Amino acid sequence: MRQQFTPPTPEQRKKILEAAEESERLVRNPEREKITALSRSQSWRLERAGVHPKATRLGYRFTAWLLSDLLWFVSQFQTLPTPSSHRGEHD
């Protein structure tokens, strides 16, 4: 069973943003990919499973994530969950 994503508390948001020397802002997909090292489809699958932070829909074809949520996600999931079905891989 995968661990569900739990958003950081206000205090945790403040600390993680200070550590990254950033301020809270919305992050679009290209930057999200750089922060999480996950492709769009990987993050979509993990988001649907409740493991990845949820995107905020701001308009037609415009979604974004809170920077603090992504930084918290990366800090909590140093070993990112992977889909259980990979073709060609053996244990």
C-alpha positions as a Python dict, from the first residue, in 0.01 Angstrom:
ca = {
    (1, 'M'): (0, 0, 0),
    (2, 'R'): (134, 341, -94),
    (3, 'Q'): (162, 625, 150),
    (4, 'Q'): (-90, 900, 77),
    (5, 'F'): (25, 1258, 28),
    (6, 'T'): (-54, 1479, 324),
    (7, 'P'): (-5, 1853, 262),
    (8, 'P'): (238, 2030, 494),
    (9, 'T'): (114, 2233, 788),
    (10, 'P'): (155, 2612, 766),
    (11, 'E'): (468, 2585, 984),
    (12, 'Q'): (612, 2308, 766),
    (13, 'R'): (538, 2516, 453),
    (14, 'K'): (726, 2810, 602),
    (15, 'K'): (1027, 2596, 695),
    (16, 'I'): (1054, 2414, 363),
    (17, 'L'): (1025, 2739, 165),
    (18, 'E'): (1288, 2906, 385),
    (19, 'A'): (1522, 2608, 340),
    (20, 'A'): (1481, 2634, -39),
    (21, 'E'): (1519, 3014, -22),
    (22, 'E'): (1189, 3048, -207),
    (23, 'S'): (854, 3212, -150),
    (24, 'E'): (516, 3049, -205),
    (25, 'R'): (402, 3055, -565),
    (26, 'L'): (221, 2849, -822),
    (27, 'V'): (430, 2615, -1035),
    (28, 'R'): (333, 2507, -1387),
    (29, 'N'): (407, 2164, -1530),
    (30, 'P'): (755, 2219, -1685),
    (31, 'E'): (892, 2339, -1351),
    (32, 'R'): (699, 2068, -1163),
    (33, 'E'): (875, 1808, -1378),
    (34, 'K'): (1215, 1953, -1283),
    (35, 'I'): (1131, 1963, -912),
    (36, 'T'): (982, 1613, -885),
    (37, 'A'): (1172, 1438, -1167),
    (38, 'L'): (840, 1281, -1271),
    (39, 'S'): (690, 1292, -1617),
    (40, 'R'): (344, 1436, -1668),
    (41, 'S'): (189, 1089, -1695),
    (42, 'Q'): (372, 958, -1387),
    (43, 'S'): (259, 1252, -1175),
    (44, 'W'): (-97, 1221, -1308),
    (45, 'R'): (-111, 852, -1206),
    (46, 'L'): (34, 926, -863),
    (47, 'E'): (-204, 1221, -817),
    (48, 'R'): (-503, 999, -900),
    (49, 'A'): (-374, 745, -646),
    (50, 'G'): (-349, 1021, -383),
    (51, 'V'): (29, 997, -359),
    (52, 'H'): (123, 1319, -544),
    (53, 'P'): (3, 1673, -456),
    (54, 'K'): (-317, 1768, -633),
    (55, 'A'): (-300, 2028, -907),
    (56, 'T'): (-517, 2336, -889),
    (57, 'R'): (-714, 2406, -1203),
    (58, 'L'): (-701, 2779, -1273),
    (59, 'G'): (-870, 2779, -1610),
    (60, 'Y'): (-904, 2587, -1931),
    (61, 'R'): (-578, 2395, -1981),
    (62, 'F'): (-412, 2581, -1694),
    (63, 'T'): (-314, 2382, -1389),
    (64, 'A'): (-54, 2457, -1126),
    (65, 'W'): (78, 2327, -797),
    (66, 'L'): (185, 2508, -483),
    (67, 'L'): (563, 2514, -467),
    (68, 'S'): (557, 2417, -99),
    (69, 'D'): (345, 2109, -176),
    (70, 'L'): (597, 1991, -436),
    (71, 'L'): (896, 2056, -212),
    (72, 'W'): (721, 1872, 72),
    (73, 'F'): (637, 1582, -161),
    (74, 'V'): (1000, 1546, -269),
    (75, 'S'): (1123, 1566, 91),
    (76, 'Q'): (873, 1301, 206),
    (77, 'F'): (926, 1063, -85),
    (78, 'Q'): (1300, 1037, -131),
    (79, 'T'): (1229, 701, -294),
    (80, 'L'): (938, 780, -522),
    (81, 'P'): (669, 516, -561),
    (82, 'T'): (673, 345, -896),
    (83, 'P'): (392, 179, -1086),
    (84, 'S'): (370, -191, -1004),
    (85, 'S'): (350, -307, -1364),
    (86, 'H'): (670, -256, -1563),
    (87, 'R'): (702, -469, -1873),
    (88, 'G'): (1029, -651, -1911),
    (89, 'E'): (1141, -606, -1550),
    (90, 'H'): (1205, -904, -1327),
    (91, 'D'): (1254, -921, -949),
}
